[in-house]
C-alpha cells in the first residue's frame, strides 16, 4: 500500500475538524473491508486516513418505541445480524447484515461503511431503505438528516461532502402486520456479490389490504434503486399470486441493469421479477396471512 | 509519513513496534514479531488464511491496519496451544488428517476455536458456516468438519 498519514481522532467533532483542516485527498476508515482492498488493488491512494476506530460514540444499537431503532455508523455487521431485538422486530436488517461476506468480514464491516461505499450491490442498504431509514450526518456546519435512499448519487458516490461523517442510521418502528424481506441472487452461497437483489417491506391493514409498500432493487442500477412504480401498484391491493406477478413485472421494468462479468442485463431483468415475487410471498407469509391463489 | 509507535497485545504478551502505519497487522505480526503461523493467501479478505482473533472475534488481518489493532487482544494460531499442550481442535486436526499442504490451517484452527468458544456443540451446517470464510484448496473440507465435530464432542 502507498504511504499515507494516519490519524485516530476520538470524537466525531475531532474527526470532522481533521477532515476540514487537512482538506482534499483524505479518506475515512471504518472497518476497511471496502477501502483496504481498494487501496491494495484498485489504485486508490488517499493522502491521509482518518480512522474511526477510537470514536466510541459511533458504535451501538438503541431502541425506543417512539423514536425507533438507532444504529451507530460504526456498529459492526456481526452485531446487527445477532441483535435479538433486530431479529425480532427489524428482521430484514439482520437478513441484509448477515450476507456481508464471511464471519471475518462481518466482524470488521460497519453499517456506515456499507452505506458510504455506495456500491449498487451493498446488501444492507436495500433492507434499510425499505424500512424507511434516515441517516444522520455531521459536518463542519452542524448536523443534518436525510432519507437513506437519497444518499446515493452513483457507484461509489454519495451526497456526503468529504468533510462530513455519517453518524447513525435511524429506523422507524414498523407497524403491526408488517414484514420485510431481502433476497439476493449470487452464483455462490457465501462470499459473493449479488447479480441482483430485491428488498420488500409490506404493511397490511385490518382488511388484509396492502397499506404500505416499499421496494428497493440492488445491483441493477448505478445506485440502490427504489422501485416507486411497484410500490404505488401494490398499495390498495389484496395479496395474491396475480398481484405478485404483476408487481414483479413492474419492478423488472424499473430496473436499469448493465451487462457485466457477473450477468447480462437481460438475466438481471428476469431475476428482479423472480426475486420480487419471492420477496412479496415471503413477506405476506411472515405477516401470517394466506396468499390468495 | 513518519513511522509511529504501536502497542500490540498478542497471545497475552505486550509488544511495541515502531513502523509505518500503512502496514497490515498480518505483516507486522509475521515480519516484526516473528509469528509466522498466520499466512497471506489473497491479501484482500477473501481466503481467511490470515485470520486472527481480535478481542475474541475472527477477522481477516490482511485488511486491518496495524494501528487499528492497538490495545486490543490479538490471538494468533501460536496462542491456541497452552503450555505446550495442543488445543482439542488442533489434536483432532492431526488425528483426522484434516490437513494437506497446511497453508489454510492456521486460519482454519483459529476460526474453529472461535466457533466452539461461542457454540460448543455446533451442527454440521453451523460448522460449515463457521469456516465459510476459510478457503482450503486441498482437503475438500470433509476431514476438517469431522475433526471439528470430534473436538466438540471432547470438550
Ligand atoms: C471478503 C469480502 C466479502 C464482502 N461481501 C460483501 C457482501 O456480500 N455484501 C456487501 O454488501 N458487501 C460486501 N463486502 C464489502 C464490505 O464488507 C461492506 O460494504 C462493508 O459494510 C464496508 O464497511 P467497512 O466498515 O469495512 O467500510 P470501509 O472500507 O472502512 O469504508 C468504506 C467507505 O465508506 C467510507 N466511510 C466509512 N464509514 C464512514 C462514515 N461513518 N462516514 C462517512 N464515510 C464513511 C470510507 O471512507 C470508504 O470510502 C465484502 C468485503 C469483503 C472483504
Ligand atoms: S490473506 Fe487475508 S483473507 Fe486472504
Ligand atoms: S490444506 Fe492446503 S489449503 Fe487447506
CSV table of C-alpha atoms and ligand atoms in Angstrom, one decimal:
chain,number,residue,atom,x,y,z
A,1,UNK,CA,0.0,0.0,0.0
A,2,UNK,CA,1.1,3.5,-0.7
A,3,UNK,CA,2.1,5.7,2.2
A,4,UNK,CA,-0.4,8.0,3.9
A,5,UNK,CA,-0.7,10.0,7.1
A,6,UNK,CA,-2.7,8.2,9.7
A,7,UNK,CA,-5.0,9.9,12.3
A,8,UNK,CA,-7.1,8.4,15.0
A,9,UNK,CA,-9.5,11.1,16.4
A,10,UNK,CA,-11.5,10.2,19.5
A,11,UNK,CA,-14.7,12.0,18.7
A,12,UNK,CA,-16.9,12.9,15.7
A,13,UNK,CA,-16.2,16.6,16.2
A,14,UNK,CA,-12.4,16.0,16.2
A,15,UNK,CA,-12.7,13.8,13.1
A,16,UNK,CA,-14.7,16.4,11.2
A,17,UNK,CA,-12.2,19.1,12.2
A,18,UNK,CA,-9.3,17.0,10.9
A,19,UNK,CA,-11.1,16.4,7.6
A,20,UNK,CA,-11.7,20.0,7.2
A,21,UNK,CA,-8.2,21.1,8.2
A,22,UNK,CA,-6.4,18.5,6.0
A,23,UNK,CA,-8.6,19.2,3.0
A,24,UNK,CA,-8.8,17.1,-0.1
A,25,UNK,CA,-7.4,13.7,-0.7
A,26,UNK,CA,-8.3,12.1,2.6
A,27,UNK,CA,-10.4,9.0,3.4
A,28,UNK,CA,-12.4,7.9,6.4
A,29,UNK,CA,-11.5,4.4,7.5
A,30,UNK,CA,-14.1,2.3,9.4
A,31,UNK,CA,-13.8,-1.5,9.1
A,32,UNK,CA,-11.6,-1.2,6.0
A,33,UNK,CA,-13.2,-4.1,4.2
A,34,UNK,CA,-14.0,-2.0,1.2
A,35,UNK,CA,-11.3,0.7,1.5
A,36,UNK,CA,-8.3,-1.5,2.1
A,37,UNK,CA,-8.8,-3.8,-0.9
A,38,UNK,CA,-9.4,-0.6,-3.0
A,39,UNK,CA,-6.1,0.8,-1.7
A,40,UNK,CA,-4.2,-2.5,-2.3
A,41,UNK,CA,-5.6,-3.4,-5.7
A,42,UNK,CA,-7.7,-0.7,-7.3
A,43,UNK,CA,-5.4,2.3,-7.4
A,44,UNK,CA,-7.0,4.3,-4.5
A,45,UNK,CA,-4.3,6.2,-2.8
A,46,UNK,CA,-5.5,8.6,-0.1
A,47,UNK,CA,-3.1,11.2,1.2
A,48,UNK,CA,-4.3,10.7,4.7
A,49,UNK,CA,-6.6,8.4,6.6
A,50,UNK,CA,-8.9,9.4,9.4
A,51,UNK,CA,-9.6,6.2,11.3
A,52,UNK,CA,-12.9,6.0,13.3
A,53,UNK,CA,-11.6,3.1,15.4
A,54,UNK,CA,-11.4,5.2,18.6
A,55,UNK,CA,-14.6,7.1,18.1
A,56,UNK,CA,-16.8,5.2,20.6
A,57,UNK,CA,-19.8,7.4,20.2
A,58,UNK,CA,-20.3,5.9,16.7
A,59,UNK,CA,-20.9,2.4,18.0
A,60,UNK,CA,-24.1,0.9,19.4
A,61,UNK,CA,-27.7,0.0,18.9
A,62,UNK,CA,-30.6,1.5,20.9
A,63,UNK,CA,-34.3,1.2,20.6
A,64,UNK,CA,-37.3,3.2,21.9
A,65,UNK,CA,-40.8,2.5,20.7
A,66,UNK,CA,-41.4,6.1,19.9
A,67,UNK,CA,-38.1,7.1,18.3
A,68,UNK,CA,-37.5,3.7,16.7
A,69,UNK,CA,-34.1,2.0,16.2
A,70,UNK,CA,-30.8,3.8,16.1
A,71,UNK,CA,-27.7,2.1,14.9
A,72,UNK,CA,-24.4,4.0,15.1
A,73,UNK,CA,-22.5,4.1,11.8
A,74,UNK,CA,-19.5,2.3,13.4
A,75,UNK,CA,-21.6,-0.7,14.5
A,76,UNK,CA,-20.4,-4.0,13.2
A,77,UNK,CA,-22.5,-6.1,10.8
A,78,UNK,CA,-22.0,-9.0,13.1
A,79,UNK,CA,-23.7,-7.0,15.9
A,80,UNK,CA,-26.6,-6.1,13.7
A,81,UNK,CA,-27.0,-9.7,12.5
A,82,UNK,CA,-27.1,-11.1,16.0
A,83,UNK,CA,-29.1,-8.4,17.8
A,84,UNK,CA,-32.1,-10.1,19.4
A,85,UNK,CA,-34.5,-7.1,19.0
A,86,UNK,CA,-33.4,-6.5,15.4
A,87,UNK,CA,-34.0,-10.2,14.6
A,88,UNK,CA,-37.4,-10.0,16.2
A,89,UNK,CA,-38.8,-6.6,15.0
A,90,UNK,CA,-36.5,-5.5,12.2
A,91,UNK,CA,-35.7,-8.9,10.8
A,92,UNK,CA,-34.9,-7.7,7.3
A,93,UNK,CA,-32.0,-5.7,8.6
A,94,UNK,CA,-30.4,-8.8,10.1
A,95,UNK,CA,-31.0,-10.6,6.8
A,96,UNK,CA,-29.0,-7.9,5.0
A,97,UNK,CA,-26.2,-7.7,7.5
A,98,UNK,CA,-25.8,-11.5,7.7
A,99,UNK,CA,-24.9,-11.5,4.0
A,100,UNK,CA,-21.9,-9.3,4.2
A,101,UNK,CA,-19.0,-11.6,3.4
A,102,UNK,CA,-17.8,-14.2,5.9
A,103,UNK,CA,-17.8,-14.1,9.7
A,104,UNK,CA,-14.4,-12.5,9.5
A,105,UNK,CA,-15.8,-9.8,7.2
A,106,UNK,CA,-18.9,-9.2,9.4
A,107,UNK,CA,-16.6,-8.7,12.4
A,108,UNK,CA,-14.9,-5.8,10.7
A,109,UNK,CA,-17.5,-4.3,8.4
A,110,UNK,CA,-19.6,-1.5,9.6
A,111,UNK,CA,-23.1,-0.2,8.8
A,112,UNK,CA,-21.7,3.2,7.8
A,113,UNK,CA,-19.1,1.7,5.5
A,114,UNK,CA,-21.7,-0.3,3.6
A,115,UNK,CA,-23.7,2.8,3.1
A,116,UNK,CA,-20.8,5.2,2.3
A,117,UNK,CA,-19.0,2.9,0.0
A,118,UNK,CA,-22.2,3.3,-2.2
A,119,UNK,CA,-21.9,0.1,-4.1
A,120,UNK,CA,-25.1,-0.7,-6.0
A,121,UNK,CA,-24.7,-4.2,-4.6
A,122,UNK,CA,-24.5,-3.2,-0.9
A,123,UNK,CA,-26.6,-5.8,0.8
A,124,UNK,CA,-27.5,-4.0,4.0
A,125,UNK,CA,-28.7,-0.9,2.1
A,126,UNK,CA,-32.0,-2.2,0.5
A,127,UNK,CA,-33.1,-3.5,3.9
A,128,UNK,CA,-32.6,-0.1,5.4
A,129,UNK,CA,-34.3,1.7,2.5
A,130,UNK,CA,-37.4,-0.5,2.6
A,131,UNK,CA,-37.6,0.2,6.4
A,132,UNK,CA,-37.7,3.9,5.6
A,133,UNK,CA,-34.4,4.6,7.3
A,134,UNK,CA,-32.9,8.0,7.7
A,135,UNK,CA,-29.2,8.8,8.1
A,136,UNK,CA,-27.6,11.3,10.5
A,137,UNK,CA,-24.7,13.3,9.0
A,138,UNK,CA,-22.3,15.6,10.8
A,139,UNK,CA,-20.1,18.1,9.2
A,140,UNK,CA,-18.3,21.4,10.0
A,141,UNK,CA,-21.6,23.2,9.7
A,142,UNK,CA,-23.5,21.0,12.1
A,143,UNK,CA,-25.7,18.0,11.6
A,144,UNK,CA,-28.4,17.1,9.0
A,145,UNK,CA,-30.7,14.2,8.3
A,146,UNK,CA,-31.7,12.6,5.0
A,147,UNK,CA,-33.7,9.6,3.9
A,148,UNK,CA,-31.2,6.8,3.1
A,149,UNK,CA,-32.5,6.3,-0.4
A,150,UNK,CA,-31.4,9.9,-1.3
A,151,UNK,CA,-27.8,9.3,-0.1
A,152,UNK,CA,-26.6,7.6,-3.3
A,153,UNK,CA,-25.5,9.5,-6.4
A,154,UNK,CA,-23.7,6.9,-8.4
A,155,UNK,CA,-21.4,3.9,-7.9
A,156,UNK,CA,-19.0,5.0,-5.0
A,157,UNK,CA,-20.6,8.5,-4.8
A,158,UNK,CA,-22.8,9.8,-2.0
A,159,UNK,CA,-24.4,13.1,-1.1
A,160,UNK,CA,-21.9,13.4,1.8
A,161,UNK,CA,-19.2,16.1,1.5
A,162,UNK,CA,-15.6,15.0,2.0
A,163,UNK,CA,-15.6,16.5,5.5
A,164,UNK,CA,-18.9,15.0,6.5
A,165,UNK,CA,-19.3,11.8,8.6
A,166,UNK,CA,-22.3,9.5,8.6
A,167,UNK,CA,-23.0,9.1,12.3
A,168,UNK,CA,-26.1,6.9,12.5
A,169,UNK,CA,-29.0,5.2,10.8
A,170,UNK,CA,-32.5,5.7,12.3
A,171,UNK,CA,-35.2,3.2,11.5
A,172,UNK,CA,-38.8,3.9,12.5
A,173,UNK,CA,-40.7,1.2,14.4
A,174,UNK,CA,-42.6,-0.9,12.0
A,175,UNK,CA,-46.4,-1.1,12.2
A,176,UNK,CA,-48.3,-4.1,13.2
A,177,UNK,CA,-48.9,-6.7,10.4
A,178,UNK,CA,-45.8,-5.8,8.5
A,179,UNK,CA,-42.7,-7.6,7.4
A,180,UNK,CA,-39.6,-7.0,5.3
A,181,UNK,CA,-37.6,-9.4,3.2
A,182,UNK,CA,-34.3,-9.1,1.3
A,183,UNK,CA,-33.2,-11.7,-1.2
A,184,UNK,CA,-30.2,-11.6,-3.4
A,185,UNK,CA,-29.0,-13.9,-6.2
A,186,UNK,CA,-25.4,-14.9,-6.2
A,187,UNK,CA,-23.6,-17.7,-8.1
A,188,UNK,CA,-22.3,-18.9,-4.8
A,189,UNK,CA,-23.9,-19.1,-1.3
A,190,UNK,CA,-21.2,-17.3,0.6
A,191,UNK,CA,-18.7,-14.6,-0.1
A,192,UNK,CA,-20.0,-13.3,-3.4
A,193,UNK,CA,-21.5,-10.1,-4.8
A,194,UNK,CA,-25.1,-10.1,-5.8
A,195,UNK,CA,-26.1,-10.2,-9.5
A,196,UNK,CA,-29.4,-8.8,-8.4
A,197,UNK,CA,-31.2,-8.3,-5.1
A,198,UNK,CA,-34.7,-7.2,-4.1
A,199,UNK,CA,-35.8,-5.8,-0.8
A,200,UNK,CA,-39.5,-5.5,0.1
A,201,UNK,CA,-41.5,-4.2,3.1
A,202,UNK,CA,-45.2,-4.7,3.2
A,203,UNK,CA,-47.8,-3.5,5.8
A,204,UNK,CA,-51.3,-4.8,5.8
A,205,UNK,CA,-54.4,-3.1,7.2
A,206,UNK,CA,-57.2,-4.7,9.2
A,207,UNK,CA,-58.8,-6.0,5.9
A,208,UNK,CA,-55.5,-7.5,4.8
A,209,UNK,CA,-55.2,-4.9,2.1
A,210,UNK,CA,-51.7,-3.6,1.4
A,211,UNK,CA,-51.4,-0.2,3.1
A,212,UNK,CA,-47.6,0.2,3.0
A,213,UNK,CA,-45.2,-1.0,0.3
A,214,UNK,CA,-41.6,-0.3,-0.2
A,215,UNK,CA,-39.4,-2.0,-2.8
A,216,UNK,CA,-35.7,-1.5,-3.4
A,217,UNK,CA,-33.6,-3.1,-6.1
A,218,UNK,CA,-29.9,-3.9,-5.7
A,219,UNK,CA,-27.2,-4.4,-8.4
A,220,UNK,CA,-29.5,-3.4,-11.2
A,221,UNK,CA,-28.8,0.4,-11.5
A,222,UNK,CA,-25.9,2.8,-10.7
A,223,UNK,CA,-27.4,3.2,-7.2
A,224,UNK,CA,-29.6,1.1,-4.9
A,225,UNK,CA,-32.9,1.9,-6.6
A,226,UNK,CA,-36.3,2.5,-5.1
A,227,UNK,CA,-39.0,0.9,-7.3
A,228,UNK,CA,-41.6,3.6,-6.7
A,229,UNK,CA,-44.0,2.4,-9.5
A,230,UNK,CA,-44.0,-1.0,-8.0
A,231,UNK,CA,-44.8,0.5,-4.6
A,232,UNK,CA,-47.7,2.5,-6.0
A,233,UNK,CA,-49.1,-0.5,-7.7
A,234,UNK,CA,-49.0,-2.6,-4.6
A,235,UNK,CA,-50.8,-0.2,-2.2
A,236,UNK,CA,-54.5,-0.9,-2.0
A,237,UNK,CA,-54.2,-4.5,-3.4
A,238,UNK,CA,-55.1,-7.7,-1.6
A,239,UNK,CA,-52.1,-10.1,-1.6
A,240,UNK,CA,-52.5,-12.7,-4.4
A,241,UNK,CA,-50.2,-14.6,-6.7
A,242,UNK,CA,-51.6,-12.5,-9.6
A,243,UNK,CA,-50.6,-9.3,-7.7
A,244,UNK,CA,-47.1,-10.6,-7.0
A,245,UNK,CA,-46.7,-11.5,-10.7
A,246,UNK,CA,-47.8,-8.1,-11.9
A,247,UNK,CA,-45.6,-6.3,-9.2
A,248,UNK,CA,-42.6,-8.4,-10.3
A,249,UNK,CA,-43.2,-7.4,-13.9
A,250,UNK,CA,-43.3,-3.7,-13.0
A,251,UNK,CA,-40.2,-4.0,-10.8
A,252,UNK,CA,-38.4,-5.7,-13.6
A,253,UNK,CA,-39.3,-2.7,-15.9
A,254,UNK,CA,-38.0,-0.2,-13.3
A,255,UNK,CA,-34.6,-1.9,-13.1
A,256,UNK,CA,-31.8,-0.3,-15.2
A,257,UNK,CA,-29.2,-3.1,-15.2
A,258,UNK,CA,-26.0,-3.3,-17.2
A,259,UNK,CA,-24.3,-6.4,-18.6
A,260,UNK,CA,-21.0,-7.3,-16.8
A,261,UNK,CA,-18.9,-10.3,-15.9
A,262,UNK,CA,-21.5,-11.4,-13.3
A,263,UNK,CA,-24.5,-11.4,-15.6
A,264,UNK,CA,-26.3,-9.9,-18.6
A,265,UNK,CA,-28.8,-7.1,-18.3
A,266,UNK,CA,-31.4,-9.5,-19.7
A,267,UNK,CA,-30.8,-12.0,-17.0
A,268,UNK,CA,-30.9,-9.3,-14.3
A,269,UNK,CA,-34.3,-8.1,-15.6
A,270,UNK,CA,-35.6,-11.7,-15.2
A,271,UNK,CA,-34.0,-12.1,-11.8
A,272,UNK,CA,-35.7,-8.9,-10.5
A,273,UNK,CA,-39.1,-10.2,-11.3
A,274,UNK,CA,-38.4,-13.7,-9.8
A,275,UNK,CA,-36.9,-12.2,-6.6
A,276,UNK,CA,-39.6,-9.6,-6.2
A,277,UNK,CA,-42.3,-12.3,-6.4
A,278,UNK,CA,-40.5,-14.4,-3.8
A,279,UNK,CA,-40.0,-11.4,-1.5
A,280,UNK,CA,-43.7,-10.5,-1.7
A,281,UNK,CA,-44.8,-14.0,-1.0
A,282,UNK,CA,-42.4,-14.4,1.9
A,283,UNK,CA,-43.3,-11.0,3.4
A,284,UNK,CA,-47.0,-11.9,3.4
A,285,UNK,CA,-46.2,-15.3,4.8
A,286,UNK,CA,-44.2,-13.7,7.6
A,287,UNK,CA,-47.1,-11.4,8.5
A,288,UNK,CA,-49.1,-14.6,8.8
A,289,UNK,CA,-51.7,-14.0,6.1
A,290,UNK,CA,-52.5,-16.6,3.4
A,291,UNK,CA,-52.0,-15.6,-0.2
A,292,UNK,CA,-55.0,-16.0,-2.5
A,293,UNK,CA,-54.1,-18.2,-5.4
B,1,UNK,CA,4.8,9.7,6.5
B,2,UNK,CA,6.6,9.2,9.7
B,3,UNK,CA,7.0,5.9,11.5
B,4,UNK,CA,4.8,5.6,14.6
B,5,UNK,CA,4.9,3.5,17.7
B,6,UNK,CA,2.2,1.0,18.2
B,7,UNK,CA,1.5,-1.2,21.3
B,8,UNK,CA,0.2,-4.7,20.4
B,9,UNK,CA,-1.0,-7.4,22.8
B,10,UNK,CA,-0.5,-10.7,21.0
B,11,UNK,CA,-1.2,-14.0,22.7
B,12,UNK,CA,-1.1,-12.3,26.1
B,13,UNK,CA,2.3,-10.7,25.5
B,14,UNK,CA,2.8,-7.0,25.0
B,15,UNK,CA,4.9,-5.7,22.2
B,16,UNK,CA,5.8,-2.2,21.0
B,17,UNK,CA,6.6,-1.8,17.3
B,18,UNK,CA,7.9,1.2,15.5
B,19,UNK,CA,6.7,1.2,12.0
B,20,UNK,CA,4.8,2.8,9.1
B,21,UNK,CA,1.0,3.0,9.7
B,22,UNK,CA,0.3,1.7,6.2
B,23,UNK,CA,1.2,-1.9,7.1
B,24,UNK,CA,-1.5,-4.6,7.7
B,25,UNK,CA,-1.5,-6.2,11.1
B,26,UNK,CA,-0.7,-9.5,9.4
B,27,UNK,CA,2.6,-8.2,8.0
B,28,UNK,CA,3.7,-6.7,11.3
B,29,UNK,CA,2.9,-9.9,13.3
B,30,UNK,CA,4.7,-12.0,10.8
B,31,UNK,CA,7.7,-9.8,10.0
B,32,UNK,CA,8.3,-7.7,13.0
B,33,UNK,CA,7.1,-10.1,15.8
B,34,UNK,CA,8.3,-13.2,14.0
B,35,UNK,CA,5.0,-15.0,14.5
B,36,UNK,CA,4.8,-16.6,11.1
B,37,UNK,CA,1.9,-19.0,11.7
B,38,UNK,CA,-0.7,-16.8,10.1
B,39,UNK,CA,-0.4,-16.7,6.3
B,40,UNK,CA,-1.2,-14.4,3.5
B,41,UNK,CA,-3.2,-16.1,0.8
B,42,UNK,CA,-5.0,-13.3,-1.1
B,43,UNK,CA,-4.4,-10.1,0.8
B,44,UNK,CA,-7.9,-8.9,0.1
B,45,UNK,CA,-10.1,-10.5,2.7
B,46,UNK,CA,-11.3,-13.5,0.7
B,47,UNK,CA,-9.4,-16.5,1.8
B,48,UNK,CA,-9.1,-16.4,5.6
B,49,UNK,CA,-5.5,-17.6,5.8
B,50,UNK,CA,-4.7,-14.5,7.8
B,51,UNK,CA,-7.4,-15.0,10.4
B,52,UNK,CA,-6.6,-13.9,13.9
B,53,UNK,CA,-8.9,-13.2,16.8
B,54,UNK,CA,-9.4,-9.6,17.7
B,55,UNK,CA,-11.0,-9.4,21.2
B,56,UNK,CA,-12.1,-13.0,20.6
B,57,UNK,CA,-13.7,-12.4,17.2
B,58,UNK,CA,-12.2,-13.8,14.0
B,59,UNK,CA,-11.1,-11.2,11.5
B,60,UNK,CA,-9.0,-11.1,8.3
B,61,UNK,CA,-5.9,-9.3,9.4
B,62,UNK,CA,-4.7,-8.6,5.9
B,63,UNK,CA,-7.4,-5.8,5.9
B,64,UNK,CA,-6.6,-4.5,9.4
B,65,UNK,CA,-4.0,-1.6,9.6
B,66,UNK,CA,-1.7,-2.2,12.4
B,67,UNK,CA,-2.9,0.9,14.3
B,68,UNK,CA,-6.5,-0.4,14.3
B,69,UNK,CA,-5.4,-3.3,16.5
B,70,UNK,CA,-3.6,-1.3,19.1
B,71,UNK,CA,-4.6,-2.1,22.7
B,72,UNK,CA,-6.8,-5.0,21.6
B,73,UNK,CA,-6.4,-8.6,22.4
B,74,UNK,CA,-4.9,-10.4,19.4
B,75,UNK,CA,-4.8,-14.2,19.3
B,76,UNK,CA,-2.8,-16.0,16.5
B,77,UNK,CA,-2.5,-19.7,15.9
B,78,UNK,CA,0.6,-19.6,18.1
B,79,UNK,CA,-1.6,-18.7,21.1
B,80,UNK,CA,-4.0,-21.6,20.8
B,81,UNK,CA,-2.0,-24.4,22.4
B,82,UNK,CA,-1.5,-23.8,26.1
B,83,UNK,CA,1.7,-24.8,27.9
B,84,UNK,CA,2.8,-27.0,25.1
B,85,UNK,CA,-0.5,-28.9,25.0
B,86,UNK,CA,-2.5,-28.8,21.8
B,87,UNK,CA,-6.0,-27.5,21.9
B,88,UNK,CA,-8.6,-30.2,21.3
B,89,UNK,CA,-9.2,-28.7,17.8
B,90,UNK,CA,-5.6,-29.0,16.9
B,91,UNK,CA,-5.3,-32.5,18.3
B,92,UNK,CA,-8.3,-33.6,16.3
B,93,UNK,CA,-7.0,-32.0,13.1
B,94,UNK,CA,-3.8,-34.1,13.5
B,95,UNK,CA,-5.7,-37.2,14.3
B,96,UNK,CA,-8.1,-37.0,11.5
B,97,UNK,CA,-5.6,-35.9,8.9
B,98,UNK,CA,-7.6,-32.8,8.3
B,99,UNK,CA,-4.7,-31.0,6.6
B,100,UNK,CA,-2.6,-31.5,3.5
B,101,UNK,CA,-0.4,-28.6,2.5
B,102,UNK,CA,-1.3,-26.8,5.7
B,103,UNK,CA,-1.4,-23.3,4.3
B,104,UNK,CA,-5.1,-22.6,5.3
B,105,UNK,CA,-4.8,-24.4,8.6
B,106,UNK,CA,-3.6,-21.7,11.0
B,107,UNK,CA,-6.6,-19.6,10.0
B,108,UNK,CA,-8.9,-22.6,10.0
B,109,UNK,CA,-7.8,-23.5,13.5
B,110,UNK,CA,-8.4,-20.0,14.8
B,111,UNK,CA,-11.8,-19.9,13.2
B,112,UNK,CA,-12.7,-23.3,14.5
B,113,UNK,CA,-11.6,-22.4,18.1
B,114,UNK,CA,-13.7,-19.2,17.9
B,115,UNK,CA,-16.7,-21.2,16.7
B,116,UNK,CA,-16.5,-23.7,19.5
B,117,UNK,CA,-16.0,-20.9,22.1
B,118,UNK,CA,-19.3,-19.4,21.0
B,119,UNK,CA,-21.1,-22.6,20.2
B,120,UNK,CA,-19.6,-25.7,21.9
B,121,UNK,CA,-21.9,-28.2,20.1
B,122,UNK,CA,-22.5,-26.9,16.6
B,123,UNK,CA,-24.4,-28.8,13.9
B,124,UNK,CA,-22.6,-29.7,10.7
B,125,UNK,CA,-24.3,-26.8,9.0
B,126,UNK,CA,-23.1,-24.5,11.8
B,127,UNK,CA,-19.6,-25.8,11.4
B,128,UNK,CA,-19.6,-25.2,7.7
B,129,UNK,CA,-20.9,-21.7,8.2
B,130,UNK,CA,-18.3,-21.1,10.9
B,131,UNK,CA,-15.4,-21.9,8.5
B,132,UNK,CA,-17.0,-20.5,5.3
B,133,UNK,CA,-14.5,-17.6,5.4
B,134,UNK,CA,-11.6,-20.0,5.4
B,135,UNK,CA,-10.8,-21.5,1.9
B,136,UNK,CA,-8.9,-24.7,1.6
B,137,UNK,CA,-7.6,-25.9,-1.8
B,138,UNK,CA,-6.6,-29.3,-0.6
B,139,UNK,CA,-8.8,-31.2,1.8
B,140,UNK,CA,-12.3,-30.8,0.4
B,141,UNK,CA,-13.3,-29.8,3.9
B,142,UNK,CA,-14.8,-33.3,4.9
B,143,UNK,CA,-12.0,-34.2,7.3
B,144,UNK,CA,-11.9,-30.7,8.7
B,145,UNK,CA,-15.6,-30.8,9.5
B,146,UNK,CA,-15.1,-34.3,11.1
B,147,UNK,CA,-12.2,-33.1,13.2
B,148,UNK,CA,-14.2,-30.1,14.5
B,149,UNK,CA,-17.1,-32.4,15.3
B,150,UNK,CA,-14.7,-34.7,17.2
B,151,UNK,CA,-13.1,-31.8,19.1
B,152,UNK,CA,-16.6,-30.6,20.0
B,153,UNK,CA,-17.6,-33.9,21.5
B,154,UNK,CA,-14.4,-34.0,23.6
B,155,UNK,CA,-14.6,-30.5,25.1
C,1,LIG,C1,-14.5,-10.9,1.6
C,1,LIG,C2,-15.5,-9.7,1.5
C,1,LIG,C3,-16.8,-10.0,1.2
C,1,LIG,C4,-17.7,-9.0,1.1
C,1,LIG,N1,-19.0,-9.3,0.9
C,1,LIG,C5,-20.0,-8.3,0.8
C,1,LIG,C6,-21.3,-8.7,0.5
C,1,LIG,O1,-21.7,-9.9,0.4
C,1,LIG,N2,-22.2,-7.7,0.5
C,1,LIG,C7,-21.9,-6.4,0.7
C,1,LIG,O2,-22.7,-5.5,0.6
C,1,LIG,N3,-20.6,-6.0,0.9
C,1,LIG,C8,-19.6,-7.0,1.0
C,1,LIG,N4,-18.3,-6.6,1.2
C,1,LIG,C9,-18.0,-5.2,1.3
C,1,LIG,C10,-17.8,-4.6,2.7
C,1,LIG,O3,-17.5,-5.6,3.6
C,1,LIG,C11,-19.1,-3.8,3.1
C,1,LIG,O4,-19.5,-2.9,2.2
C,1,LIG,C12,-18.8,-3.2,4.5
C,1,LIG,O5,-20.0,-2.9,5.1
C,1,LIG,C13,-18.0,-1.9,4.4
C,1,LIG,O6,-17.8,-1.4,5.7
C,1,LIG,P1,-16.4,-1.0,6.3
C,1,LIG,O7,-16.6,-0.5,7.7
C,1,LIG,O8,-15.4,-2.1,6.2
C,1,LIG,O9,-16.0,0.2,5.4
C,1,LIG,P2,-14.7,0.9,5.0
C,1,LIG,O10,-14.0,0.0,4.0
C,1,LIG,O11,-13.9,1.3,6.2
C,1,LIG,O12,-15.2,2.2,4.2
C,1,LIG,C14,-16.0,2.1,3.1
C,1,LIG,C15,-16.2,3.5,2.5
C,1,LIG,O13,-17.1,4.2,3.3
C,1,LIG,C16,-16.5,5.4,3.9
C,1,LIG,N5,-16.9,5.5,5.2
C,1,LIG,C17,-16.9,4.5,6.2
C,1,LIG,N6,-17.5,4.9,7.3
C,1,LIG,C18,-18.0,6.2,7.1
C,1,LIG,C19,-18.7,7.1,7.9
C,1,LIG,N7,-19.1,6.9,9.1
C,1,LIG,N8,-19.0,8.4,7.3
C,1,LIG,C20,-18.5,8.7,6.1
C,1,LIG,N9,-17.9,7.8,5.3
C,1,LIG,C21,-17.6,6.6,5.8
C,1,LIG,C22,-15.0,5.2,3.7
C,1,LIG,O14,-14.3,6.4,3.6
C,1,LIG,C23,-14.9,4.3,2.4
C,1,LIG,O15,-15.0,5.1,1.3
C,1,LIG,C24,-17.3,-7.6,1.3
C,1,LIG,C25,-16.0,-7.3,1.6
C,1,LIG,C26,-15.1,-8.4,1.7
C,1,LIG,C27,-13.6,-8.1,2.0
C,2,LIG,S1,-4.9,-13.2,3.2
C,2,LIG,FE1,-6.3,-12.2,4.4
C,2,LIG,S2,-8.1,-13.1,3.7
C,2,LIG,FE2,-6.7,-13.9,2.3
C,3,LIG,S1,-4.6,-27.9,3.5
C,3,LIG,FE1,-3.8,-27.0,1.7
C,3,LIG,S2,-5.1,-25.2,1.6
C,3,LIG,FE2,-6.0,-26.3,3.2
